[in-house]
mmCIF file of C-alpha atoms in Angstrom:
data_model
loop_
_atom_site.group_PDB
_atom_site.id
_atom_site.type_symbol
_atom_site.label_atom_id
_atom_site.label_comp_id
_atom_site.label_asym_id
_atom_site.label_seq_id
_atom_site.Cartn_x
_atom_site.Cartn_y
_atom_site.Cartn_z
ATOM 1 C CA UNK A 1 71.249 86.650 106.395
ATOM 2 C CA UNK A 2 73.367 89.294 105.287
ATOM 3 C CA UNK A 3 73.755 90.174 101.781
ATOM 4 C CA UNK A 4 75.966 93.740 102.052
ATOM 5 C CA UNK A 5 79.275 94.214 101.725
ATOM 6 C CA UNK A 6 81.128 93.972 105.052
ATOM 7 C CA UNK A 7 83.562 97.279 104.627
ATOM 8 C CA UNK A 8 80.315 99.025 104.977
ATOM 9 C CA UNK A 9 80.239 98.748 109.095
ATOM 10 C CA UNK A 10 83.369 99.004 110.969
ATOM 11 C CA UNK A 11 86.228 98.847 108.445
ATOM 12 C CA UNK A 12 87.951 102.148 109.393
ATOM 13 C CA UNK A 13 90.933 101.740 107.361
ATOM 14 C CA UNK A 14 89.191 100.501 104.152
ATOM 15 C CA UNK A 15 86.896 103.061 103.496
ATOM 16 C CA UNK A 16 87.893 105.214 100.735
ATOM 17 C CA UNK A 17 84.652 105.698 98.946
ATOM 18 C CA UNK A 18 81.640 107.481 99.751
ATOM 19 C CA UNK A 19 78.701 105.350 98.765
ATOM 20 C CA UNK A 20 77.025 107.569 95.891
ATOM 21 C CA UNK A 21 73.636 107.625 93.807
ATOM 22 C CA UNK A 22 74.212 109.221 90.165
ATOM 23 C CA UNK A 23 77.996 109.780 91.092
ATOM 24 C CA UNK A 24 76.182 112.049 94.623
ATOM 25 C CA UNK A 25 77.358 111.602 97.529
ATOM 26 C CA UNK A 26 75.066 109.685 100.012
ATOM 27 C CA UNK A 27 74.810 109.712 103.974
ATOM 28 C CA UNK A 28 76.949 107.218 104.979
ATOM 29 C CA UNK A 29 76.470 104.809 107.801
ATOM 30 C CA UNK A 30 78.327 105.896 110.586
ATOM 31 C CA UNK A 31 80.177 103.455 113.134
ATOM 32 C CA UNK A 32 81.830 104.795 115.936
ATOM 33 C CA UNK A 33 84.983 104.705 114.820
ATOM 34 C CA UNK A 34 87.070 106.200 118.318
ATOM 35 C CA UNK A 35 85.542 103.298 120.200
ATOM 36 C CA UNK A 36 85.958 100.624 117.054
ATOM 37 C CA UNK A 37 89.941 102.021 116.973
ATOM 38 C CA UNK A 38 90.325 102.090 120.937
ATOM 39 C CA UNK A 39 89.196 98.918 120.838
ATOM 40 C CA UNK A 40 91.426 97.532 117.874
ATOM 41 C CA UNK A 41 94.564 99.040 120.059
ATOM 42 C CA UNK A 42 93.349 96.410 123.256
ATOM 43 C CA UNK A 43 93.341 93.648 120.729
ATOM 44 C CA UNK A 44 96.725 94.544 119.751
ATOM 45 C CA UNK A 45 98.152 95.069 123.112
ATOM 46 C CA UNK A 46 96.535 91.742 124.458
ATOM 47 C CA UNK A 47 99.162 89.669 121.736
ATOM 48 C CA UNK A 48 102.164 90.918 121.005
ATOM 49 C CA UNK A 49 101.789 88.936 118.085
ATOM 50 C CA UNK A 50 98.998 90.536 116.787
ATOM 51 C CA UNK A 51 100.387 93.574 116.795
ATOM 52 C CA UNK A 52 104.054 92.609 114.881
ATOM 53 C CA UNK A 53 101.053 91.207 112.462
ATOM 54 C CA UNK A 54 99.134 94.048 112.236
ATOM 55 C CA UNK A 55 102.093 95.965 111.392
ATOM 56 C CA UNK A 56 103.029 94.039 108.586
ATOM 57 C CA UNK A 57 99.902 93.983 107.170
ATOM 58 C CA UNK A 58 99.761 97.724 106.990
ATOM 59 C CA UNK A 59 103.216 97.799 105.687
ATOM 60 C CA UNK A 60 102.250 95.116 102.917
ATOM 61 C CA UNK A 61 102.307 95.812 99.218
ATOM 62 C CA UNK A 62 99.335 94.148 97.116
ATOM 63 C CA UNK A 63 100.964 90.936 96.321
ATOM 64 C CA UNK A 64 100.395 86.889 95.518
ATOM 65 C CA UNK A 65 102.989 85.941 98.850
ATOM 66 C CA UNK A 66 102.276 87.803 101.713
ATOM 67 C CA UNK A 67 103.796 87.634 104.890
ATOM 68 C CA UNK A 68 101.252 88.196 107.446
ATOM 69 C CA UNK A 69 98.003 86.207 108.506
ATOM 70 C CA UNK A 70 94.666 87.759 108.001
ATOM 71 C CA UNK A 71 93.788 90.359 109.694
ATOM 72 C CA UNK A 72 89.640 89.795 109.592
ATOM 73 C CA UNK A 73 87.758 86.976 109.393
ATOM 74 C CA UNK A 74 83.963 85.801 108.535
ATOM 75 C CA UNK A 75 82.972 82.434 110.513
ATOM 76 C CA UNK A 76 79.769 81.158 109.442
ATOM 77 C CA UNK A 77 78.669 79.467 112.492
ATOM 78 C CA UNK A 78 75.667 77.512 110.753
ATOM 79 C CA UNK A 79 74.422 77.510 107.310
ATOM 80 C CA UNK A 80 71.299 76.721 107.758
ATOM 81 C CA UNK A 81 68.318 79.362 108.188
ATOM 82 C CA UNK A 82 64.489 79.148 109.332
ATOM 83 C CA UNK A 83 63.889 81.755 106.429
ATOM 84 C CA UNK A 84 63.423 81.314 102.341
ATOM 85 C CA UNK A 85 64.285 85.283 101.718
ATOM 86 C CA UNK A 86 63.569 86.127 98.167
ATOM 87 C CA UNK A 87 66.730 87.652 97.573
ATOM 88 C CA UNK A 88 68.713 84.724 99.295
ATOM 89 C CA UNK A 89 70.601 81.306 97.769
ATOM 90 C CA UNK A 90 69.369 79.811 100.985
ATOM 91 C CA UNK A 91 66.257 80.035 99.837
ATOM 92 C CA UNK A 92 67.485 77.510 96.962
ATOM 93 C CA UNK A 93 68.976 74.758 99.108
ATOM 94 C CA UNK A 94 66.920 71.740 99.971
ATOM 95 C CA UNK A 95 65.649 72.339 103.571
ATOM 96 C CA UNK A 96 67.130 75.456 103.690
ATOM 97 C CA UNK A 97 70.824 73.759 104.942
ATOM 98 C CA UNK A 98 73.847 73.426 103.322
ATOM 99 C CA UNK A 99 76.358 71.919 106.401
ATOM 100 C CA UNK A 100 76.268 70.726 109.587
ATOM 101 C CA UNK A 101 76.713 73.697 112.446
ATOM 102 C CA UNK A 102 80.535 74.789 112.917
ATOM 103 C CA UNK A 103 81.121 72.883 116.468
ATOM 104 C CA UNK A 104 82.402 75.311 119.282
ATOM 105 C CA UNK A 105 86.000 73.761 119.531
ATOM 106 C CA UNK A 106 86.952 74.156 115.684
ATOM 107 C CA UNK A 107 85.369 77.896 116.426
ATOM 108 C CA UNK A 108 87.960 78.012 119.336
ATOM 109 C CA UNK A 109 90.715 76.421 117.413
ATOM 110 C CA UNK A 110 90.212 78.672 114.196
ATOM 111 C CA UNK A 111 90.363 81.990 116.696
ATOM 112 C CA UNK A 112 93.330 80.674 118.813
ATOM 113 C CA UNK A 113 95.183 79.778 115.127
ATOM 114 C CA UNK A 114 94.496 83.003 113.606
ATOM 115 C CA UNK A 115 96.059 85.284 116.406
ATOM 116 C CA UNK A 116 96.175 88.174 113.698
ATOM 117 C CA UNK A 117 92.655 88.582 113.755
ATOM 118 C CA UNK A 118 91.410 92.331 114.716
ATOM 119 C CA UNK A 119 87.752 91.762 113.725
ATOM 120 C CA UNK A 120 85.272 89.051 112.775
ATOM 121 C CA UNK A 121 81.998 88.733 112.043
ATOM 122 C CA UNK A 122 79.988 85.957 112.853
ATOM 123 C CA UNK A 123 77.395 84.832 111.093
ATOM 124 C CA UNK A 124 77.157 83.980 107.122
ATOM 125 C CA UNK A 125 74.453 82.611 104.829
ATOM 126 C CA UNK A 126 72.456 80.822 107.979
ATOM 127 C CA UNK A 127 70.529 82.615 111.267
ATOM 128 C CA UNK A 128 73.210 82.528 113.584
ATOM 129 C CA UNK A 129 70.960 82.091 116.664
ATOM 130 C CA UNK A 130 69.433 78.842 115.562
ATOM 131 C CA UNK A 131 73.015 77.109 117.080
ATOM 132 C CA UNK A 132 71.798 78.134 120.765
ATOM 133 C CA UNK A 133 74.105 78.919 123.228
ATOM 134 C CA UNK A 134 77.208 78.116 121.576
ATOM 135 C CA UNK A 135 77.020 80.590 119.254
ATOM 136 C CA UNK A 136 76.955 83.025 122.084
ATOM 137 C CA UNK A 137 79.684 81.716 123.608
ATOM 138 C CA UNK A 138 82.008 81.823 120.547
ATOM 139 C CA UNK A 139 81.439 85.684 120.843
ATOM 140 C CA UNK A 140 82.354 85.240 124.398
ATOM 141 C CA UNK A 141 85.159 84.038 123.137
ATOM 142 C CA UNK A 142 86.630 86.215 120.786
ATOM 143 C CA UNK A 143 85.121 89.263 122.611
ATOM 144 C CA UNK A 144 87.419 88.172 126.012
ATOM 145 C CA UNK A 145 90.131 88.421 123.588
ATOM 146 C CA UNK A 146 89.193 91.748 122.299
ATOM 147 C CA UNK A 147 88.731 90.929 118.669
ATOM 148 C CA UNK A 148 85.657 93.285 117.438
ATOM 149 C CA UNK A 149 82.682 91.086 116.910
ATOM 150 C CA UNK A 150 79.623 91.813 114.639
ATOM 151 C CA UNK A 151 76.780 89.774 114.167
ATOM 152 C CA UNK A 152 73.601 90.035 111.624
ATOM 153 C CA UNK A 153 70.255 88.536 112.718
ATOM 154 C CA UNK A 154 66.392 88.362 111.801
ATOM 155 C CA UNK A 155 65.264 88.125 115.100
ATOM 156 C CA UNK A 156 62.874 85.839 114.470
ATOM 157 C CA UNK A 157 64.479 83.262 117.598
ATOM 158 C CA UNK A 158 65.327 86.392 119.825
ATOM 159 C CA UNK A 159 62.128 85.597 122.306
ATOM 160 C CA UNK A 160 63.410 82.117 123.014
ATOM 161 C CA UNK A 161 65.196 81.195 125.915
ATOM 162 C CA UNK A 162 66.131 84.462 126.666
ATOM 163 C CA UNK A 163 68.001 84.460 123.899
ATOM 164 C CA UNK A 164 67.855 88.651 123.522
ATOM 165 C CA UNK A 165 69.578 89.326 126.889
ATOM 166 C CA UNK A 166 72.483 86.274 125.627
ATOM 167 C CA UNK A 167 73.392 87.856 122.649
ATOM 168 C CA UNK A 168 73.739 91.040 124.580
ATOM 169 C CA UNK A 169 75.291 89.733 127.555
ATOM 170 C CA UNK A 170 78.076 87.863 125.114
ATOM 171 C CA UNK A 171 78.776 91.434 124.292
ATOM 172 C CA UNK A 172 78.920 91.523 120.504
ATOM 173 C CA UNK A 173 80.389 95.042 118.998
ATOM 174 C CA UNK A 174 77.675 95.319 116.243
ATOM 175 C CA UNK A 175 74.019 93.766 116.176
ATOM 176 C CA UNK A 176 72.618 94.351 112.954
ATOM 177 C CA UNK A 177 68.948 93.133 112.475
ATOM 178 C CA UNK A 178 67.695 92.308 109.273
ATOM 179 C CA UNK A 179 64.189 94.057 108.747
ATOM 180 C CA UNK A 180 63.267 94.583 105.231
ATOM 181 C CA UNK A 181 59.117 95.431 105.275
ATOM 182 C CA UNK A 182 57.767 98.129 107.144
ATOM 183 C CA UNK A 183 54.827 96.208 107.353
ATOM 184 C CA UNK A 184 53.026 92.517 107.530
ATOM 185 C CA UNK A 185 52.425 92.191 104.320
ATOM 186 C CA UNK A 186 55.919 93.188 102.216
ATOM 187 C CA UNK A 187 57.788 91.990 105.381
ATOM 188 C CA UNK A 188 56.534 88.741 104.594
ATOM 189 C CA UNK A 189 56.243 88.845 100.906
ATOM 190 C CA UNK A 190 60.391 89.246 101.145
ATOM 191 C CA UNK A 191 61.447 87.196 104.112
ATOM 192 C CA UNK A 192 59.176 84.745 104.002
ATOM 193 C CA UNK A 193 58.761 82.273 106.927
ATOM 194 C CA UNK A 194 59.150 85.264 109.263
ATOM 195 C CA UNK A 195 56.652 86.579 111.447
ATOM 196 C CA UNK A 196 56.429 90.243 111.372
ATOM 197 C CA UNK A 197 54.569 91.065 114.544
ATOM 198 C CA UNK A 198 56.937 89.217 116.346
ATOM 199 C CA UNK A 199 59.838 90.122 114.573
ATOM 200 C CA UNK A 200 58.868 92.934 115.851
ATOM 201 C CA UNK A 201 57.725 92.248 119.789
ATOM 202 C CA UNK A 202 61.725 90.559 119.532
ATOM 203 C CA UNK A 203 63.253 93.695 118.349
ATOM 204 C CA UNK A 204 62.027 96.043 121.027
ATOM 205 C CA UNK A 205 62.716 92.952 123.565
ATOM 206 C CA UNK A 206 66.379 93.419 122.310
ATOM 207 C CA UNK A 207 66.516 97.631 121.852
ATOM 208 C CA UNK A 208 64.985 97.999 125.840
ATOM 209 C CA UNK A 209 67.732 95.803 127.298
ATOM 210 C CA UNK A 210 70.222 97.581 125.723
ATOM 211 C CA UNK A 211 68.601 100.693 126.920
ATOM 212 C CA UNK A 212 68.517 98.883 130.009
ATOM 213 C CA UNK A 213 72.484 98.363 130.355
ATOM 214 C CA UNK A 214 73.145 101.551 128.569
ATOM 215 C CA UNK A 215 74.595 100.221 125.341
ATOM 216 C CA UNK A 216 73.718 100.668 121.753
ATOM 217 C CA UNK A 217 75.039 97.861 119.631
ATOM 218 C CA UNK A 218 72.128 97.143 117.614
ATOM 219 C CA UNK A 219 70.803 98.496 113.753
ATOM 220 C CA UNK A 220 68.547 98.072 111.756
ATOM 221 C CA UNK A 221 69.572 97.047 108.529
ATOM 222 C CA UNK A 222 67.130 97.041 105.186
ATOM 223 C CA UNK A 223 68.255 96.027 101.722
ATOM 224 C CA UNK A 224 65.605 98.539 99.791
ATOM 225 C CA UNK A 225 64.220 96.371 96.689
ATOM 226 C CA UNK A 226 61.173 97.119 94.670
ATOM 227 C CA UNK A 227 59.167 95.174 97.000
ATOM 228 C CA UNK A 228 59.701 97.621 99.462
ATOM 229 C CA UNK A 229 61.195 100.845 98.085
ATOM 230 C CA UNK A 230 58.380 102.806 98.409
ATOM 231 C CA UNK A 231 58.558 101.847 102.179
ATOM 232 C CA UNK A 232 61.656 103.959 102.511
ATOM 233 C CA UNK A 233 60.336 106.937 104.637
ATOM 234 C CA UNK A 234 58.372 104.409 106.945
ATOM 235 C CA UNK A 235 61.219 102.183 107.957
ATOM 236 C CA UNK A 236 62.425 105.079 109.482
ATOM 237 C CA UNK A 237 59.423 105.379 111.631
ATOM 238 C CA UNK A 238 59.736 101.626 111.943
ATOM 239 C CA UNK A 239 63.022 101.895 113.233
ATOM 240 C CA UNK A 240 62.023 104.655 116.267
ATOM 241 C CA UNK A 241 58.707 102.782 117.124
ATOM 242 C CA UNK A 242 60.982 99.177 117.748
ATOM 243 C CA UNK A 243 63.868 100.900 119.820
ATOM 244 C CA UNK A 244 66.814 101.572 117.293
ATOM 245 C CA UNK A 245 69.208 104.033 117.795
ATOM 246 C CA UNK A 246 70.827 103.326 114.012
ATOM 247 C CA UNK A 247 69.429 102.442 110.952
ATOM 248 C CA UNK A 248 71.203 101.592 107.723
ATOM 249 C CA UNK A 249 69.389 100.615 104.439
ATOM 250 C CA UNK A 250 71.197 98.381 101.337
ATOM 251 C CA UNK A 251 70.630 100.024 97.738
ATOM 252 C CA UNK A 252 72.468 96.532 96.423
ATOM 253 C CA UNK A 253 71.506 92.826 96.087
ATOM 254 C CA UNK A 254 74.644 90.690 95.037
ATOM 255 C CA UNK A 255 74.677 87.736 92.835
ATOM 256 C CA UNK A 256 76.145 85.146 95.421
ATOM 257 C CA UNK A 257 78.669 84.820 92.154
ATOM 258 C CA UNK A 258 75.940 82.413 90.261
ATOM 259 C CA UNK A 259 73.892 83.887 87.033
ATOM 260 C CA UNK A 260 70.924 82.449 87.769
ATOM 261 C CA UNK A 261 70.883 85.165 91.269
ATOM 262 C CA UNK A 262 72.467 87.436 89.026
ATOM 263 C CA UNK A 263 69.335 87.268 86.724
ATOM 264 C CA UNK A 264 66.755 87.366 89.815
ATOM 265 C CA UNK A 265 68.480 89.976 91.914
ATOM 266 C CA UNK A 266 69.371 92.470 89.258
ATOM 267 C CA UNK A 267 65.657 92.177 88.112
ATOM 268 C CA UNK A 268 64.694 93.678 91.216
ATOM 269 C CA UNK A 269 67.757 96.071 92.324
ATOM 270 C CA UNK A 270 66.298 99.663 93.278
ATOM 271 C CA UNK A 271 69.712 101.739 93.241
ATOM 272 C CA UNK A 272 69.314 104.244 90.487
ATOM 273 C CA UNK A 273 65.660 104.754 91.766
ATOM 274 C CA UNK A 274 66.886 106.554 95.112
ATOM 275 C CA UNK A 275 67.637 110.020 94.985
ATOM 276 C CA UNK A 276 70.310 111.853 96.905
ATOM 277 C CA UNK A 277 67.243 114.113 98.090
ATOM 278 C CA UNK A 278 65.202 111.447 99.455
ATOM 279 C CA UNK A 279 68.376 109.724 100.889
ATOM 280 C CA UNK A 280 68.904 113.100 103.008
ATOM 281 C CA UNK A 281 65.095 113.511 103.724
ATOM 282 C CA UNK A 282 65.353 110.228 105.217
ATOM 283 C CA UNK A 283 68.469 111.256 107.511
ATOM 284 C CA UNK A 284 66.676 114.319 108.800
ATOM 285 C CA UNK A 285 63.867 111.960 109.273
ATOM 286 C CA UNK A 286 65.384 110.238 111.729
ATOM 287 C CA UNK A 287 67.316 112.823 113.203
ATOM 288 C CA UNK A 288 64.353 114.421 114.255
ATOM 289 C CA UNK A 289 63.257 111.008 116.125
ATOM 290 C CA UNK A 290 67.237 110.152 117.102
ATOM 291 C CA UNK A 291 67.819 107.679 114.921
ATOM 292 C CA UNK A 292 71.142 107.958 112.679
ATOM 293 C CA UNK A 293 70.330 107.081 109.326
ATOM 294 C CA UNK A 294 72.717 106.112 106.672
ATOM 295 C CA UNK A 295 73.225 104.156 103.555
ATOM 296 C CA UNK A 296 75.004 102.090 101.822
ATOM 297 C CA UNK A 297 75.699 101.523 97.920
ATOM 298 C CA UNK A 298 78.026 99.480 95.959
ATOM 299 C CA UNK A 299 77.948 101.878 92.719
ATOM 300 C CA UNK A 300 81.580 102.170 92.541
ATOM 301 C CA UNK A 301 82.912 98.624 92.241
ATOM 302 C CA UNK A 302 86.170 97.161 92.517
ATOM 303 C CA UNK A 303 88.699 97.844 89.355
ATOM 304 C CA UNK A 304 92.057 95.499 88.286
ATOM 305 C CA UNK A 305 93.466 98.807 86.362
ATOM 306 C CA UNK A 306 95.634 99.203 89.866
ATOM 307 C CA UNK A 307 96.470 97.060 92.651
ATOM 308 C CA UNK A 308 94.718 99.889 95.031
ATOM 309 C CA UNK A 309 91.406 99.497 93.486
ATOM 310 C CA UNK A 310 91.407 95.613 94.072
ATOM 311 C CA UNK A 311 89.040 93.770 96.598
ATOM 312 C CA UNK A 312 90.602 94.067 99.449
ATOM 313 C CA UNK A 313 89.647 90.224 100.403
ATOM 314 C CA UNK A 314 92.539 88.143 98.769
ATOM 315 C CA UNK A 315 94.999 89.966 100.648
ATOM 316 C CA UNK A 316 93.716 90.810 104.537
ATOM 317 C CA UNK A 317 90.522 88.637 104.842
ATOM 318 C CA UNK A 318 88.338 85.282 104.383
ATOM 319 C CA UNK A 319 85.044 83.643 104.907
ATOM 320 C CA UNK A 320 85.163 80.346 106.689
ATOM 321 C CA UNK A 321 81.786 78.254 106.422
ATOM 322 C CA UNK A 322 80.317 76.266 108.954
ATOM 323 C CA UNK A 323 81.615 72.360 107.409
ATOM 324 C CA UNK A 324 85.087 74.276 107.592
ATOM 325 C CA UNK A 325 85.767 75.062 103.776
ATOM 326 C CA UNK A 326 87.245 78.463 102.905
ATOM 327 C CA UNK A 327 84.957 80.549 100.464
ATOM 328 C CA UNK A 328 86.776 84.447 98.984
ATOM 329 C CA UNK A 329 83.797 86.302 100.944
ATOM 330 C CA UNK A 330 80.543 86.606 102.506
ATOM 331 C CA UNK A 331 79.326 87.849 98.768
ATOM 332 C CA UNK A 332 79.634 84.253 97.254
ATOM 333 C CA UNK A 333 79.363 82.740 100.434
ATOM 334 C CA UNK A 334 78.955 79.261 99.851
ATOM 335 C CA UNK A 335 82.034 76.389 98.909
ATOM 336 C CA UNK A 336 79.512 75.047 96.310
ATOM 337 C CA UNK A 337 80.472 77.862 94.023
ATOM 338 C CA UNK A 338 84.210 78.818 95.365
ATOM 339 C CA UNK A 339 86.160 76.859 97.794
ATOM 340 C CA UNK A 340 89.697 77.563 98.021
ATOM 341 C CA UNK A 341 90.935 74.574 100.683
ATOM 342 C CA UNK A 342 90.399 73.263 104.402
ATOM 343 C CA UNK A 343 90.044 75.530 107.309
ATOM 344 C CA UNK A 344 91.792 73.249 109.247
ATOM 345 C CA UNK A 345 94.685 74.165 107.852
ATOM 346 C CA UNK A 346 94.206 77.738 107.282
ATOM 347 C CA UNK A 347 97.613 78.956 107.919
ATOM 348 C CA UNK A 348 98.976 76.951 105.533
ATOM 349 C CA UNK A 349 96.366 77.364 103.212
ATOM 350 C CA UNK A 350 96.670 81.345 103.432
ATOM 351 C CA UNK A 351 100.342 81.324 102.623
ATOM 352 C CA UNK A 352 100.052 78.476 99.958
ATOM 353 C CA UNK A 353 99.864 78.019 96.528
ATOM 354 C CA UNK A 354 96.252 78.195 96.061
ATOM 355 C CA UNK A 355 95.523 81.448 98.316
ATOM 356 C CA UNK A 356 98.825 82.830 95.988
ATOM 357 C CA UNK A 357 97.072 81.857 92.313
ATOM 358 C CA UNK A 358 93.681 83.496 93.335
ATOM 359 C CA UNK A 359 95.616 86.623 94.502
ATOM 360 C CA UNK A 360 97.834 86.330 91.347
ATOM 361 C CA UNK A 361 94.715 86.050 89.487
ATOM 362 C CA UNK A 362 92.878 89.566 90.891
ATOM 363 C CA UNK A 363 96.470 91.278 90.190
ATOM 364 C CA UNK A 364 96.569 90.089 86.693
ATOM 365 C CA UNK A 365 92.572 91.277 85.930
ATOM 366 C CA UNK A 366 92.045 87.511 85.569
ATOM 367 C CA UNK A 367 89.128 88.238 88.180
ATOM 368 C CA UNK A 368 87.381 84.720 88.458
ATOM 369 C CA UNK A 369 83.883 84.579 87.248
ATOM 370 C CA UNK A 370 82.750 84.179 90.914
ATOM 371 C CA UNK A 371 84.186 87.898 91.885
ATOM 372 C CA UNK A 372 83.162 89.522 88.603
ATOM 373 C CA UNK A 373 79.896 90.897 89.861
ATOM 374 C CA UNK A 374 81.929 93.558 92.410
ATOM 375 C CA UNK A 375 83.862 93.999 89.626
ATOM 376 C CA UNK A 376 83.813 96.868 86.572
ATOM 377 C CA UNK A 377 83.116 95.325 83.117
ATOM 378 C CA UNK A 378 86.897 95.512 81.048
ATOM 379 C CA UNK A 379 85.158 97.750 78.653
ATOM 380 C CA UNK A 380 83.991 100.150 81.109
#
């Protein structure tokens, strides 16, 4: 599961806030972005297509009809997860499954369709390695074409089948592993049905073969609650004792766009309880073990007073769940509370009327109640 906001990774051209605490600025996380741009340039000289697309997408003016296809994508291969995590509307549907698993050929259909894409991520409100091997070889797929492929885990499967040296053989840009206790006891307080001790074995299973092939694709990724903010200095010991090179930790939980998450997330939300000190204690923490630490905080959220301060979804980027429905983003996540259309026809569906009225609507400040939670209040 992955509850963050995705422009928090490997966006490059999105980024054009510094997460903050009390209007500070924080450490940020911090993606290679000469290897994440070389490799958005082979992606755009494998199709010529993708590259007249990408150009009119950064051309483009914020608008309801837009003439290119999306440039990113999120493909939920299952939605379905062995976890109940506290913080997670999984943890709210019966048997923790919404839809069947995405089969391989609508995965290859979607990618060959959407020849604009630059960057996907794969994975959405279900554990992505529960699907077995074809969910490695969808990133095999993409990956051959050079589309930048990250992938969120909670390693809880990892041991099985060799399923740590897969993933990393499938070569996946970004690994980030979900790890939110710094010990048995909070770890699985908060993601519970998880096993920390072998959560843990997995991790360093995962962290010595990439050592092993001289990579580093994988993070560790916390979303800091009060269950485990006063964990914060140990996760980075955490992190350096399992094998990470990079950790990020979440200041946010999101709402999913339903009040009832609203009402249990906010209730335990830690983000004006982190200082900018002990951010940057934290960072020199880990730099002193050589682990890059960095964080990430929605503070500053999206604003209709000007077409630049929009989310950036509507107009370069969808969420595709596993039964093939198109949701606005990996924040709502689920058709049940948005679903804009068919997958099947996602070209059509991106240039049609419906993709046009919800863009209309962000344009207008008509932001639907579903998106309102990234949004600033009208009176603010």
């Amino acid at each position: 599961m992955n509850i963050t906001r995705d422009t928090t990774t490997v966006e490059g051209d999105n980024q054009s806030q510094r997460p903050k605490v009390r209007g500070e600025d924080l450490p940020t996380p911090s993606p290679n972005f000469a290897f994440y741009n070389a490799e958005r340039q082979r992606a755009l000289d494998f199709d010529p297509r993708k590259a007249e697309n990408y150009a009119r997408y950064t051309a483009a003016k914020r608008t309801p009809d837009i003439d290119y296809l999306p440039v990113k994508m999120d493909i939920e291969n299952v939605s379905r997860c062995n976890f109940a995590c506290t913080m997670c509307q999984v943890s709210a549907w019966p048997g923790r499954k919404r839809a069947e698993d995405m089969p391989l050929k609508k995965f290859r259909n979607l990618i060959d369709s959407q020849y604009g894409l630059v960057e996907i991520k794969i994975q959405g409100m279900g554990e992505p390695t529960m699907q077995g091997d074809d969910y490695f070889e969808m990133i095999r797929y993409a990956r051959a074409r050079h589309i930048w492929v990250r992938t969120t885990t909670n390693a809880s499967l990892l041991h099985l089948h060799d399923n740590y040296k897969k993933l990393i053989d499938a070569d996946p840009n970004d690994v980030q592993i979900s790890v939110d206790g710094a010990d048995k006891l909070v770890y699985e307080d908060i993601r519970r049905g998880g096993k920390f001790e072998q959560v843990k074995k997995n991790c360093r299973l995962i962290n010595d073969y990439c050592r092993e092939k001289d990579i580093n694709v994988t993070q560790m990724w916390v979303v800091l609650q009060s269950a485990n903010i006063s964990q914060m200095r140990q996760f980075v010991g955490l992190a350096h004792e399992l094998g990470f090179r990079r950790l990020s930790i979440a200041l946010n939980l999101n709402d999913w766009g339903q009040d009832s998450w609203k009402d249990t997330n906010t209730a335990v939300t830690v983000e004006n309880q982190v200082s900018v000190e002990q951010s940057w204690a934290a960072v020199e923490e880990g730099r002193a073990l050589g682990i890059d630490v960095g964080f990430w905080n929605n503070t500053s959220k999206y604003s209709s007073r000007s077409a630049d301060k929009l989310c950036p979804w509507p107009f370069e980027r969808a969420y595709v769940s596993s039964d093939l429905r198109v949701v606005p983003c990996c924040m709502i996540g689920t058709p049940d509370v948005l679903d804009l259309g068919d997958a099947n026809s996602f070209t059509d569906l991106w240039h049609g009327q419906t993709f046009q009225d919800f863009r209309q609507a962000h344009l207008d400040g008509d932001i639907p109640r579903a998106c309102q939670g990234c949004y600033e209040a009208k009176n603010e």
